[in-house]
C-alpha cells in the first residue's frame, strides 16, 4: 500500500493514547495482505489538509477564445480563479508572470502553452522546466496542444516526458480531445470555435475538480487483491481520501479508513465505530485490527490513537 504525505489533524472528545502508536503501526504493517486504492486514481493524492480552492490558469490565444467561459465555469463551481491568456504568449514570458505573481498562483496552476514554440524539442523541455521551477511545487495541470502543424507532436511528447521529471505535473490531453472532435477548432486546427470555448472550459474544470476531489472527496475505495487474498469492489462513496486498510483474520473482510476518520467495511468485517464527523486536528493515516477481529485502532498524523 502506498502511504502518501500527510499534514496535521486528532479528534476532539475521544481518548488519545499516544503511547500505543508504535504498537499500532507495527500491527498495521503486519496486517497488510492486499492493496488499497481508490477511484479516481491520481498520483498527486495525499491525506493532507484540504487545499484552498484557488487556481491560476495561464494560456495563449487558444485559451483567449474561451476566457469568459472558463472564468464563468470555474467561478460557478466554487473556484477562486485567475484566468489569463495572451496572444502569442511564450513559455519564458509566462514564466516571468509566475515569478511576479508567485503569492497569487493559488493551490493549482493550469497551463495551456506550447503552440508558439518553434525551436528544438530539447529547448522546449528546458523552458518547461524553468516554468515548473517558477511555480514552486504547486500542482500543475499542463494541457497538450492540438496537432495543428508538423512537429507539434514532438512538443506534446516533451510535455508528457516532463511528468516523469516533475512529480507535481499532471498532463491533460487536450490534443486528444481535439483529435476526437475537430469541430472544436477552426480550419487552422488550433483556435477554438464556439463549441470549443465550452469544451475547453469544461475540460479545465473537470481536471481541477478531479485533483481537488482527491483531497476533499468524494472517492470510492477499492481493495485490490493478489494471490489468495480477497478483494472488494468499491461500493462506498466516501468524503475523505482512503489512507489505510486492515484485514479480518480469521475470516474474509477488510476495513478501510479515510483521512476524515470514516471507517468502511467490506466482506465479513464488522463496523465498531469511527472518527468520522468529529473535529480532527490531524488526518487519520492508518488502521490496525485486533487479533480476533473484534475492534480496531485508528492512527492520526499527529500520533493520536483512537480505539474502537
PDB file of C-alpha atoms in Angstrom:
ATOM      1  CA  UNK A   1       0.000   0.000   0.000  1.00  0.00           C
ATOM      2  CA  UNK A   2       1.311   3.438  -0.828  1.00  0.00           C
ATOM      3  CA  UNK A   3       1.276   5.790   2.157  1.00  0.00           C
ATOM      4  CA  UNK A   4       1.341   9.331   0.821  1.00  0.00           C
ATOM      5  CA  UNK A   5       2.400  12.588   2.525  1.00  0.00           C
ATOM      6  CA  UNK A   6       0.251  13.879   5.356  1.00  0.00           C
ATOM      7  CA  UNK A   7      -0.123  17.021   7.394  1.00  0.00           C
ATOM      8  CA  UNK A   8      -1.654  17.821  10.749  1.00  0.00           C
ATOM      9  CA  UNK A   9      -5.100  16.694  12.291  1.00  0.00           C
ATOM     10  CA  UNK A  10      -6.673  14.293  16.056  1.00  0.00           C
ATOM     11  CA  UNK A  11     -10.076  14.021  17.313  1.00  0.00           C
ATOM     12  CA  UNK A  12     -11.614  16.319  19.888  1.00  0.00           C
ATOM     13  CA  UNK A  13     -13.597  14.452  22.513  1.00  0.00           C
ATOM     14  CA  UNK A  14     -12.046  10.983  22.028  1.00  0.00           C
ATOM     15  CA  UNK A  15      -9.395   9.413  24.236  1.00  0.00           C
ATOM     16  CA  UNK A  16      -5.977   9.653  22.544  1.00  0.00           C
ATOM     17  CA  UNK A  17      -3.416   7.125  23.715  1.00  0.00           C
ATOM     18  CA  UNK A  18      -0.131   8.211  22.252  1.00  0.00           C
ATOM     19  CA  UNK A  19       1.925   5.530  23.957  1.00  0.00           C
ATOM     20  CA  UNK A  20       0.385   2.815  21.805  1.00  0.00           C
ATOM     21  CA  UNK A  21       1.237   4.428  18.484  1.00  0.00           C
ATOM     22  CA  UNK A  22       4.295   2.274  17.755  1.00  0.00           C
ATOM     23  CA  UNK A  23       2.412  -0.921  18.575  1.00  0.00           C
ATOM     24  CA  UNK A  24      -0.451   0.047  16.345  1.00  0.00           C
ATOM     25  CA  UNK A  25       1.788   0.970  13.445  1.00  0.00           C
ATOM     26  CA  UNK A  26       3.630  -2.340  13.759  1.00  0.00           C
ATOM     27  CA  UNK A  27       0.330  -4.200  13.738  1.00  0.00           C
ATOM     28  CA  UNK A  28      -0.786  -2.222  10.740  1.00  0.00           C
ATOM     29  CA  UNK A  29       2.287  -3.180   8.748  1.00  0.00           C
ATOM     30  CA  UNK A  30       1.949  -6.825   9.750  1.00  0.00           C
ATOM     31  CA  UNK A  31      -1.680  -6.954   8.638  1.00  0.00           C
ATOM     32  CA  UNK A  32      -1.204  -5.800   5.054  1.00  0.00           C
ATOM     33  CA  UNK A  33      -2.114  -8.605   2.634  1.00  0.00           C
ATOM     34  CA  UNK A  34      -3.938  -6.621  -0.026  1.00  0.00           C
ATOM     35  CA  UNK A  35      -3.541  -3.262  -1.692  1.00  0.00           C
ATOM     36  CA  UNK A  36      -5.831  -0.308  -1.109  1.00  0.00           C
ATOM     37  CA  UNK A  37      -6.533   2.057  -3.963  1.00  0.00           C
ATOM     38  CA  UNK A  38      -9.409   4.306  -4.906  1.00  0.00           C
ATOM     39  CA  UNK A  39     -11.260   5.868  -7.810  1.00  0.00           C
ATOM     40  CA  UNK A  40     -10.330   8.306  -9.185  1.00  0.00           C
ATOM     41  CA  UNK A  41      -6.674   7.259  -9.014  1.00  0.00           C
ATOM     42  CA  UNK A  42      -4.217  10.141  -9.190  1.00  0.00           C
ATOM     43  CA  UNK A  43      -0.537  10.335  -8.379  1.00  0.00           C
ATOM     44  CA  UNK A  44      -0.934  13.610  -6.511  1.00  0.00           C
ATOM     45  CA  UNK A  45      -3.396  12.269  -3.954  1.00  0.00           C
ATOM     46  CA  UNK A  46      -2.439  12.736  -0.335  1.00  0.00           C
ATOM     47  CA  UNK A  47      -4.014  12.509   3.093  1.00  0.00           C
ATOM     48  CA  UNK A  48      -3.271  16.177   3.586  1.00  0.00           C
ATOM     49  CA  UNK A  49      -5.064  19.273   4.729  1.00  0.00           C
ATOM     50  CA  UNK A  50      -7.681  20.215   2.144  1.00  0.00           C
ATOM     51  CA  UNK A  51      -6.115  22.870  -0.095  1.00  0.00           C
ATOM     52  CA  UNK A  52      -7.744  26.175  -0.891  1.00  0.00           C
ATOM     53  CA  UNK A  53      -9.959  26.042  -3.964  1.00  0.00           C
ATOM     54  CA  UNK A  54      -7.787  28.584  -5.773  1.00  0.00           C
ATOM     55  CA  UNK A  55      -6.175  28.344  -9.192  1.00  0.00           C
ATOM     56  CA  UNK A  56      -4.148  30.312 -11.720  1.00  0.00           C
ATOM     57  CA  UNK A  57      -4.894  29.449 -15.365  1.00  0.00           C
ATOM     58  CA  UNK A  58      -2.397  30.690 -17.967  1.00  0.00           C
ATOM     59  CA  UNK A  59      -2.718  30.311 -21.718  1.00  0.00           C
ATOM     60  CA  UNK A  60      -2.137  31.743 -25.161  1.00  0.00           C
ATOM     61  CA  UNK A  61      -4.555  32.683 -27.966  1.00  0.00           C
ATOM     62  CA  UNK A  62      -6.217  29.257 -27.755  1.00  0.00           C
ATOM     63  CA  UNK A  63      -7.397  29.860 -24.200  1.00  0.00           C
ATOM     64  CA  UNK A  64      -8.077  33.500 -25.053  1.00  0.00           C
ATOM     65  CA  UNK A  65     -11.115  32.467 -27.073  1.00  0.00           C
ATOM     66  CA  UNK A  66     -12.555  30.603 -24.093  1.00  0.00           C
ATOM     67  CA  UNK A  67     -11.523  33.165 -21.495  1.00  0.00           C
ATOM     68  CA  UNK A  68     -15.011  34.311 -20.468  1.00  0.00           C
ATOM     69  CA  UNK A  69     -16.447  30.789 -20.464  1.00  0.00           C
ATOM     70  CA  UNK A  70     -13.574  29.436 -18.394  1.00  0.00           C
ATOM     71  CA  UNK A  71     -13.828  32.203 -15.821  1.00  0.00           C
ATOM     72  CA  UNK A  72     -17.584  31.750 -15.546  1.00  0.00           C
ATOM     73  CA  UNK A  73     -17.450  27.941 -15.258  1.00  0.00           C
ATOM     74  CA  UNK A  74     -14.757  27.989 -12.576  1.00  0.00           C
ATOM     75  CA  UNK A  75     -16.468  30.706 -10.561  1.00  0.00           C
ATOM     76  CA  UNK A  76     -19.827  28.916 -10.722  1.00  0.00           C
ATOM     77  CA  UNK A  77     -18.154  25.751  -9.443  1.00  0.00           C
ATOM     78  CA  UNK A  78     -16.651  27.418  -6.379  1.00  0.00           C
ATOM     79  CA  UNK A  79     -13.157  28.143  -7.675  1.00  0.00           C
ATOM     80  CA  UNK A  80     -11.385  31.414  -6.995  1.00  0.00           C
ATOM     81  CA  UNK A  81      -9.596  31.642 -10.326  1.00  0.00           C
ATOM     82  CA  UNK A  82      -7.231  33.995 -12.082  1.00  0.00           C
ATOM     83  CA  UNK A  83      -7.554  33.187 -15.783  1.00  0.00           C
ATOM     84  CA  UNK A  84      -5.097  34.953 -18.094  1.00  0.00           C
ATOM     85  CA  UNK A  85      -4.469  34.470 -21.800  1.00  0.00           C
ATOM     86  CA  UNK A  86      -2.400  36.478 -24.278  1.00  0.00           C
ATOM     87  CA  UNK A  87      -1.949  36.132 -27.997  1.00  0.00           C
ATOM     88  CA  UNK A  88       1.495  34.808 -28.884  1.00  0.00           C
ATOM     89  CA  UNK A  89       2.418  34.079 -25.259  1.00  0.00           C
ATOM     90  CA  UNK A  90       5.664  32.126 -24.938  1.00  0.00           C
ATOM     91  CA  UNK A  91       6.712  29.936 -22.039  1.00  0.00           C
ATOM     92  CA  UNK A  92       9.542  32.297 -20.976  1.00  0.00           C
ATOM     93  CA  UNK A  93       7.066  35.195 -20.844  1.00  0.00           C
ATOM     94  CA  UNK A  94       4.634  33.089 -18.824  1.00  0.00           C
ATOM     95  CA  UNK A  95       7.476  32.083 -16.503  1.00  0.00           C
ATOM     96  CA  UNK A  96       8.058  35.749 -15.727  1.00  0.00           C
ATOM     97  CA  UNK A  97       4.362  36.017 -14.844  1.00  0.00           C
ATOM     98  CA  UNK A  98       4.651  33.034 -12.494  1.00  0.00           C
ATOM     99  CA  UNK A  99       7.611  34.642 -10.733  1.00  0.00           C
ATOM    100  CA  UNK A 100       5.980  38.061 -10.473  1.00  0.00           C
ATOM    101  CA  UNK A 101       2.743  36.627  -9.083  1.00  0.00           C
ATOM    102  CA  UNK A 102       4.132  33.733  -7.043  1.00  0.00           C
ATOM    103  CA  UNK A 103       1.985  34.517  -3.995  1.00  0.00           C
ATOM    104  CA  UNK A 104      -1.151  34.654  -6.148  1.00  0.00           C
ATOM    105  CA  UNK A 105      -0.806  31.357  -8.002  1.00  0.00           C
ATOM    106  CA  UNK A 106      -3.167  29.508  -5.675  1.00  0.00           C
ATOM    107  CA  UNK A 107      -3.140  25.799  -4.933  1.00  0.00           C
ATOM    108  CA  UNK A 108      -3.013  24.545  -8.518  1.00  0.00           C
ATOM    109  CA  UNK A 109      -1.826  26.054 -11.793  1.00  0.00           C
ATOM    110  CA  UNK A 110      -3.276  25.199 -15.204  1.00  0.00           C
ATOM    111  CA  UNK A 111      -1.003  25.819 -18.209  1.00  0.00           C
ATOM    112  CA  UNK A 112      -2.085  25.899 -21.865  1.00  0.00           C
ATOM    113  CA  UNK A 113       1.167  26.778 -23.654  1.00  0.00           C
ATOM    114  CA  UNK A 114       3.388  25.345 -26.367  1.00  0.00           C
ATOM    115  CA  UNK A 115       1.676  26.485 -29.544  1.00  0.00           C
ATOM    116  CA  UNK A 116       4.036  29.436 -30.039  1.00  0.00           C
ATOM    117  CA  UNK A 117       7.251  27.469 -29.761  1.00  0.00           C
ATOM    118  CA  UNK A 118       9.197  26.828 -32.944  1.00  0.00           C
ATOM    119  CA  UNK A 119      12.581  25.634 -31.738  1.00  0.00           C
ATOM    120  CA  UNK A 120      14.172  22.306 -30.901  1.00  0.00           C
ATOM    121  CA  UNK A 121      12.254  19.996 -28.546  1.00  0.00           C
ATOM    122  CA  UNK A 122      15.168  19.987 -26.092  1.00  0.00           C
ATOM    123  CA  UNK A 123      14.904  23.775 -25.755  1.00  0.00           C
ATOM    124  CA  UNK A 124      11.176  23.463 -25.140  1.00  0.00           C
ATOM    125  CA  UNK A 125      11.916  20.970 -22.346  1.00  0.00           C
ATOM    126  CA  UNK A 126      14.319  23.421 -20.741  1.00  0.00           C
ATOM    127  CA  UNK A 127      11.752  26.217 -20.926  1.00  0.00           C
ATOM    128  CA  UNK A 128       9.087  23.966 -19.412  1.00  0.00           C
ATOM    129  CA  UNK A 129      11.437  23.069 -16.554  1.00  0.00           C
ATOM    130  CA  UNK A 130      12.043  26.756 -15.860  1.00  0.00           C
ATOM    131  CA  UNK A 131       8.300  27.352 -15.718  1.00  0.00           C
ATOM    132  CA  UNK A 132       7.810  24.435 -13.342  1.00  0.00           C
ATOM    133  CA  UNK A 133      10.556  25.748 -11.065  1.00  0.00           C
ATOM    134  CA  UNK A 134       8.901  29.181 -11.013  1.00  0.00           C
ATOM    135  CA  UNK A 135       5.585  27.632  -9.957  1.00  0.00           C
ATOM    136  CA  UNK A 136       7.379  26.399  -6.832  1.00  0.00           C
ATOM    137  CA  UNK A 137       5.965  22.964  -6.144  1.00  0.00           C
ATOM    138  CA  UNK A 138       2.278  23.635  -6.639  1.00  0.00           C
ATOM    139  CA  UNK A 139       0.270  21.066  -8.509  1.00  0.00           C
ATOM    140  CA  UNK A 140       0.351  21.812 -12.240  1.00  0.00           C
ATOM    141  CA  UNK A 141      -2.091  20.675 -14.923  1.00  0.00           C
ATOM    142  CA  UNK A 142      -0.402  21.168 -18.308  1.00  0.00           C
ATOM    143  CA  UNK A 143      -2.538  20.782 -21.433  1.00  0.00           C
ATOM    144  CA  UNK A 144      -1.166  19.136 -24.554  1.00  0.00           C
ATOM    145  CA  UNK A 145      -1.601  21.018 -27.830  1.00  0.00           C
ATOM    146  CA  UNK A 146      -3.784  20.276 -30.821  1.00  0.00           C
ATOM    147  CA  UNK A 147      -1.645  18.872 -33.638  1.00  0.00           C
ATOM    148  CA  UNK A 148      -2.101  21.819 -35.985  1.00  0.00           C
ATOM    149  CA  UNK A 149       1.295  21.664 -37.708  1.00  0.00           C
ATOM    150  CA  UNK A 150       4.142  19.288 -38.387  1.00  0.00           C
ATOM    151  CA  UNK A 151       6.345  18.851 -35.367  1.00  0.00           C
ATOM    152  CA  UNK A 152       3.726  19.740 -32.767  1.00  0.00           C
ATOM    153  CA  UNK A 153       3.505  16.136 -31.618  1.00  0.00           C
ATOM    154  CA  UNK A 154       7.162  16.409 -30.566  1.00  0.00           C
ATOM    155  CA  UNK A 155       6.176  19.273 -28.257  1.00  0.00           C
ATOM    156  CA  UNK A 156       3.442  17.133 -26.719  1.00  0.00           C
ATOM    157  CA  UNK A 157       5.981  14.358 -26.253  1.00  0.00           C
ATOM    158  CA  UNK A 158       8.109  16.778 -24.231  1.00  0.00           C
ATOM    159  CA  UNK A 159       5.124  17.675 -22.048  1.00  0.00           C
ATOM    160  CA  UNK A 160       4.492  14.001 -21.315  1.00  0.00           C
ATOM    161  CA  UNK A 161       8.198  13.405 -20.641  1.00  0.00           C
ATOM    162  CA  UNK A 162       8.276  16.276 -18.164  1.00  0.00           C
ATOM    163  CA  UNK A 163       5.726  14.496 -15.974  1.00  0.00           C
ATOM    164  CA  UNK A 164       8.423  11.926 -15.196  1.00  0.00           C
ATOM    165  CA  UNK A 165      10.760  14.689 -14.007  1.00  0.00           C
ATOM    166  CA  UNK A 166       8.197  16.680 -12.045  1.00  0.00           C
ATOM    167  CA  UNK A 167       6.057  14.725  -9.596  1.00  0.00           C
ATOM    168  CA  UNK A 168       3.644  17.651  -9.270  1.00  0.00           C
ATOM    169  CA  UNK A 169       2.972  17.766 -13.032  1.00  0.00           C
ATOM    170  CA  UNK A 170      -0.238  16.271 -14.420  1.00  0.00           C
ATOM    171  CA  UNK A 171      -0.695  16.106 -18.192  1.00  0.00           C
ATOM    172  CA  UNK A 172      -4.206  16.815 -19.508  1.00  0.00           C
ATOM    173  CA  UNK A 173      -4.535  15.598 -23.084  1.00  0.00           C
ATOM    174  CA  UNK A 174      -6.402  18.436 -24.804  1.00  0.00           C
ATOM    175  CA  UNK A 175      -4.782  17.373 -28.079  1.00  0.00           C
ATOM    176  CA  UNK A 176      -6.648  14.072 -27.919  1.00  0.00           C
ATOM    177  CA  UNK A 177      -9.940  15.894 -27.322  1.00  0.00           C
ATOM    178  CA  UNK A 178      -9.460  17.962 -30.476  1.00  0.00           C
ATOM    179  CA  UNK A 179      -8.381  14.923 -32.483  1.00  0.00           C
ATOM    180  CA  UNK A 180     -11.605  13.182 -31.480  1.00  0.00           C
ATOM    181  CA  UNK A 181     -13.776  16.203 -32.351  1.00  0.00           C
ATOM    182  CA  UNK A 182     -12.202  18.502 -34.988  1.00  0.00           C
ATOM    183  CA  UNK A 183     -15.311  20.718 -34.886  1.00  0.00           C
ATOM    184  CA  UNK A 184     -13.924  22.227 -31.662  1.00  0.00           C
ATOM    185  CA  UNK A 185     -11.347  24.181 -33.700  1.00  0.00           C
ATOM    186  CA  UNK A 186     -11.362  26.278 -36.858  1.00  0.00           C
ATOM    187  CA  UNK A 187      -9.695  25.302 -40.140  1.00  0.00           C
ATOM    188  CA  UNK A 188      -6.287  26.243 -38.731  1.00  0.00           C
ATOM    189  CA  UNK A 189      -6.599  23.195 -36.468  1.00  0.00           C
ATOM    190  CA  UNK A 190      -5.766  25.246 -33.392  1.00  0.00           C
ATOM    191  CA  UNK A 191      -8.062  28.104 -32.396  1.00  0.00           C
ATOM    192  CA  UNK A 192     -11.392  27.342 -30.798  1.00  0.00           C
ATOM    193  CA  UNK A 193     -14.832  27.551 -32.316  1.00  0.00           C
ATOM    194  CA  UNK A 194     -17.781  28.479 -30.050  1.00  0.00           C
ATOM    195  CA  UNK A 195     -18.347  24.786 -29.204  1.00  0.00           C
ATOM    196  CA  UNK A 196     -14.623  24.652 -28.471  1.00  0.00           C
ATOM    197  CA  UNK A 197     -14.959  27.507 -25.961  1.00  0.00           C
ATOM    198  CA  UNK A 198     -17.374  25.420 -23.926  1.00  0.00           C
ATOM    199  CA  UNK A 199     -15.327  22.260 -24.323  1.00  0.00           C
ATOM    200  CA  UNK A 200     -12.148  23.993 -23.160  1.00  0.00           C
ATOM    201  CA  UNK A 201     -13.844  25.499 -20.107  1.00  0.00           C
ATOM    202  CA  UNK A 202     -15.362  22.139 -19.180  1.00  0.00           C
ATOM    203  CA  UNK A 203     -12.043  20.353 -19.746  1.00  0.00           C
ATOM    204  CA  UNK A 204     -10.164  22.690 -17.400  1.00  0.00           C
ATOM    205  CA  UNK A 205     -12.893  22.444 -14.763  1.00  0.00           C
ATOM    206  CA  UNK A 206     -13.000  18.648 -14.998  1.00  0.00           C
ATOM    207  CA  UNK A 207      -9.289  18.324 -14.298  1.00  0.00           C
ATOM    208  CA  UNK A 208      -9.327  20.862 -11.496  1.00  0.00           C
ATOM    209  CA  UNK A 209     -12.252  19.144  -9.791  1.00  0.00           C
ATOM    210  CA  UNK A 210     -10.663  15.708 -10.189  1.00  0.00           C
ATOM    211  CA  UNK A 211      -7.495  16.936  -8.471  1.00  0.00           C
ATOM    212  CA  UNK A 212      -9.382  18.716  -5.706  1.00  0.00           C
ATOM    213  CA  UNK A 213     -11.659  15.730  -5.139  1.00  0.00           C
ATOM    214  CA  UNK A 214      -8.687  13.624  -4.081  1.00  0.00           C
ATOM    215  CA  UNK A 215      -8.374  15.853  -1.016  1.00  0.00           C
ATOM    216  CA  UNK A 216     -11.979  16.794  -0.365  1.00  0.00           C
ATOM    217  CA  UNK A 217     -13.729  13.706  -1.746  1.00  0.00           C
ATOM    218  CA  UNK A 218     -15.886  12.034  -2.680  1.00  0.00           C
ATOM    219  CA  UNK A 219     -13.971   8.936  -3.716  1.00  0.00           C
ATOM    220  CA  UNK A 220     -14.702   5.240  -3.951  1.00  0.00           C
ATOM    221  CA  UNK A 221     -12.221   2.861  -2.265  1.00  0.00           C
ATOM    222  CA  UNK A 222     -11.278  -0.389  -3.965  1.00  0.00           C
ATOM    223  CA  UNK A 223      -9.397  -3.237  -2.254  1.00  0.00           C
ATOM    224  CA  UNK A 224      -7.337  -4.955  -4.958  1.00  0.00           C
ATOM    225  CA  UNK A 225      -6.164  -8.467  -4.126  1.00  0.00           C
ATOM    226  CA  UNK A 226      -3.109 -10.503  -5.072  1.00  0.00           C
ATOM    227  CA  UNK A 227      -2.595 -14.229  -4.601  1.00  0.00           C
ATOM    228  CA  UNK A 228      -5.093 -15.831  -2.211  1.00  0.00           C
ATOM    229  CA  UNK A 229      -6.169 -12.551  -0.612  1.00  0.00           C
ATOM    230  CA  UNK A 230      -9.748 -11.375  -1.093  1.00  0.00           C
ATOM    231  CA  UNK A 231     -10.522  -8.169  -2.951  1.00  0.00           C
ATOM    232  CA  UNK A 232     -13.563  -5.940  -2.767  1.00  0.00           C
ATOM    233  CA  UNK A 233     -15.171  -3.636  -5.286  1.00  0.00           C
ATOM    234  CA  UNK A 234     -15.599  -0.030  -4.206  1.00  0.00           C
ATOM    235  CA  UNK A 235     -19.185   0.131  -3.067  1.00  0.00           C
ATOM    236  CA  UNK A 236     -18.961   3.089  -0.694  1.00  0.00           C
ATOM    237  CA  UNK A 237     -18.564   6.665  -1.814  1.00  0.00           C
ATOM    238  CA  UNK A 238     -16.629   8.490   0.885  1.00  0.00           C
ATOM    239  CA  UNK A 239     -15.774  12.116   1.583  1.00  0.00           C
ATOM    240  CA  UNK A 240     -12.119  11.725   2.597  1.00  0.00           C
ATOM    241  CA  UNK A 241      -9.159  10.099   0.906  1.00  0.00           C
ATOM    242  CA  UNK A 242      -8.646   6.398   1.792  1.00  0.00           C
ATOM    243  CA  UNK A 243      -5.441   6.167   3.838  1.00  0.00           C
ATOM    244  CA  UNK A 244      -5.324   2.686   5.375  1.00  0.00           C
ATOM    245  CA  UNK A 245      -6.702  -0.830   5.413  1.00  0.00           C
ATOM    246  CA  UNK A 246      -6.853  -3.728   7.865  1.00  0.00           C
ATOM    247  CA  UNK A 247      -7.847  -7.324   7.159  1.00  0.00           C
ATOM    248  CA  UNK A 248     -10.122  -9.616   9.174  1.00  0.00           C
ATOM    249  CA  UNK A 249      -8.290 -12.694  10.486  1.00  0.00           C
ATOM    250  CA  UNK A 250      -9.704 -15.259  10.602  1.00  0.00           C
ATOM    251  CA  UNK A 251     -12.450 -14.551   8.129  1.00  0.00           C
ATOM    252  CA  UNK A 252     -12.868 -12.736   4.864  1.00  0.00           C
ATOM    253  CA  UNK A 253     -13.237  -8.998   5.125  1.00  0.00           C
ATOM    254  CA  UNK A 254     -11.488  -5.659   5.376  1.00  0.00           C
ATOM    255  CA  UNK A 255     -11.800  -2.251   6.987  1.00  0.00           C
ATOM    256  CA  UNK A 256     -10.829   0.869   5.068  1.00  0.00           C
ATOM    257  CA  UNK A 257     -10.220   4.149   6.889  1.00  0.00           C
ATOM    258  CA  UNK A 258     -10.378   7.600   5.289  1.00  0.00           C
ATOM    259  CA  UNK A 259      -8.438  10.731   6.150  1.00  0.00           C
ATOM    260  CA  UNK A 260     -11.514  12.219   7.846  1.00  0.00           C
ATOM    261  CA  UNK A 261     -11.723   9.236  10.249  1.00  0.00           C
ATOM    262  CA  UNK A 262     -14.542   7.422   8.493  1.00  0.00           C
ATOM    263  CA  UNK A 263     -14.389   3.607   8.581  1.00  0.00           C
ATOM    264  CA  UNK A 264     -15.906   1.424   5.854  1.00  0.00           C
ATOM    265  CA  UNK A 265     -16.389  -2.322   5.955  1.00  0.00           C
ATOM    266  CA  UNK A 266     -16.012  -4.949   3.241  1.00  0.00           C
ATOM    267  CA  UNK A 267     -16.933  -8.631   3.335  1.00  0.00           C
ATOM    268  CA  UNK A 268     -17.442 -10.071   6.837  1.00  0.00           C
ATOM    269  CA  UNK A 269     -15.751  -7.205   8.678  1.00  0.00           C
ATOM    270  CA  UNK A 270     -17.999  -5.565  11.321  1.00  0.00           C
ATOM    271  CA  UNK A 271     -18.349  -1.862  11.966  1.00  0.00           C
ATOM    272  CA  UNK A 272     -17.397  -0.815  15.517  1.00  0.00           C
ATOM    273  CA  UNK A 273     -17.444   2.956  15.113  1.00  0.00           C
ATOM    274  CA  UNK A 274     -15.352   5.679  13.534  1.00  0.00           C
ATOM    275  CA  UNK A 275     -13.900   9.140  13.993  1.00  0.00           C
ATOM    276  CA  UNK A 276     -15.861  10.450  11.016  1.00  0.00           C
ATOM    277  CA  UNK A 277     -17.925  13.544  11.657  1.00  0.00           C
ATOM    278  CA  UNK A 278     -15.714  14.736  14.517  1.00  0.00           C
ATOM    279  CA  UNK A 279     -13.332  17.684  14.561  1.00  0.00           C
ATOM    280  CA  UNK A 280      -9.839  16.476  13.631  1.00  0.00           C
ATOM    281  CA  UNK A 281      -6.572  18.172  14.489  1.00  0.00           C
ATOM    282  CA  UNK A 282      -4.716  15.955  12.014  1.00  0.00           C
ATOM    283  CA  UNK A 283      -5.887  13.454   9.352  1.00  0.00           C
ATOM    284  CA  UNK A 284      -6.203   9.761  10.117  1.00  0.00           C
ATOM    285  CA  UNK A 285      -3.427   7.915   8.294  1.00  0.00           C
ATOM    286  CA  UNK A 286      -3.827   4.235   9.239  1.00  0.00           C
ATOM    287  CA  UNK A 287      -5.920   1.466  10.788  1.00  0.00           C
ATOM    288  CA  UNK A 288      -4.994  -1.813  12.511  1.00  0.00           C
ATOM    289  CA  UNK A 289      -7.362  -4.560  13.662  1.00  0.00           C
ATOM    290  CA  UNK A 290      -7.207  -6.582  16.878  1.00  0.00           C
ATOM    291  CA  UNK A 291      -6.094 -10.182  16.517  1.00  0.00           C
ATOM    292  CA  UNK A 292      -9.634 -11.542  16.968  1.00  0.00           C
ATOM    293  CA  UNK A 293     -11.260  -9.011  14.627  1.00  0.00           C
ATOM    294  CA  UNK A 294     -13.282  -7.579  17.500  1.00  0.00           C
ATOM    295  CA  UNK A 295     -12.104  -3.999  17.120  1.00  0.00           C
ATOM    296  CA  UNK A 296      -9.552  -1.691  15.572  1.00  0.00           C
ATOM    297  CA  UNK A 297      -7.304   1.292  16.194  1.00  0.00           C
ATOM    298  CA  UNK A 298      -7.090   4.397  14.054  1.00  0.00           C
ATOM    299  CA  UNK A 299      -3.821   6.343  13.913  1.00  0.00           C
ATOM    300  CA  UNK A 300      -3.674  10.085  13.164  1.00  0.00           C
ATOM    301  CA  UNK A 301      -0.786  12.005  11.620  1.00  0.00           C
ATOM    302  CA  UNK A 302      -0.062  13.716  14.956  1.00  0.00           C
ATOM    303  CA  UNK A 303       0.342  10.384  16.774  1.00  0.00           C
ATOM    304  CA  UNK A 304      -3.159  10.211  18.191  1.00  0.00           C
ATOM    305  CA  UNK A 305      -4.717   6.741  18.504  1.00  0.00           C
ATOM    306  CA  UNK A 306      -8.476   6.152  18.581  1.00  0.00           C
ATOM    307  CA  UNK A 307      -9.812   2.813  19.855  1.00  0.00           C
ATOM    308  CA  UNK A 308     -12.980   1.022  18.754  1.00  0.00           C
TER     309      UNK A 308
END
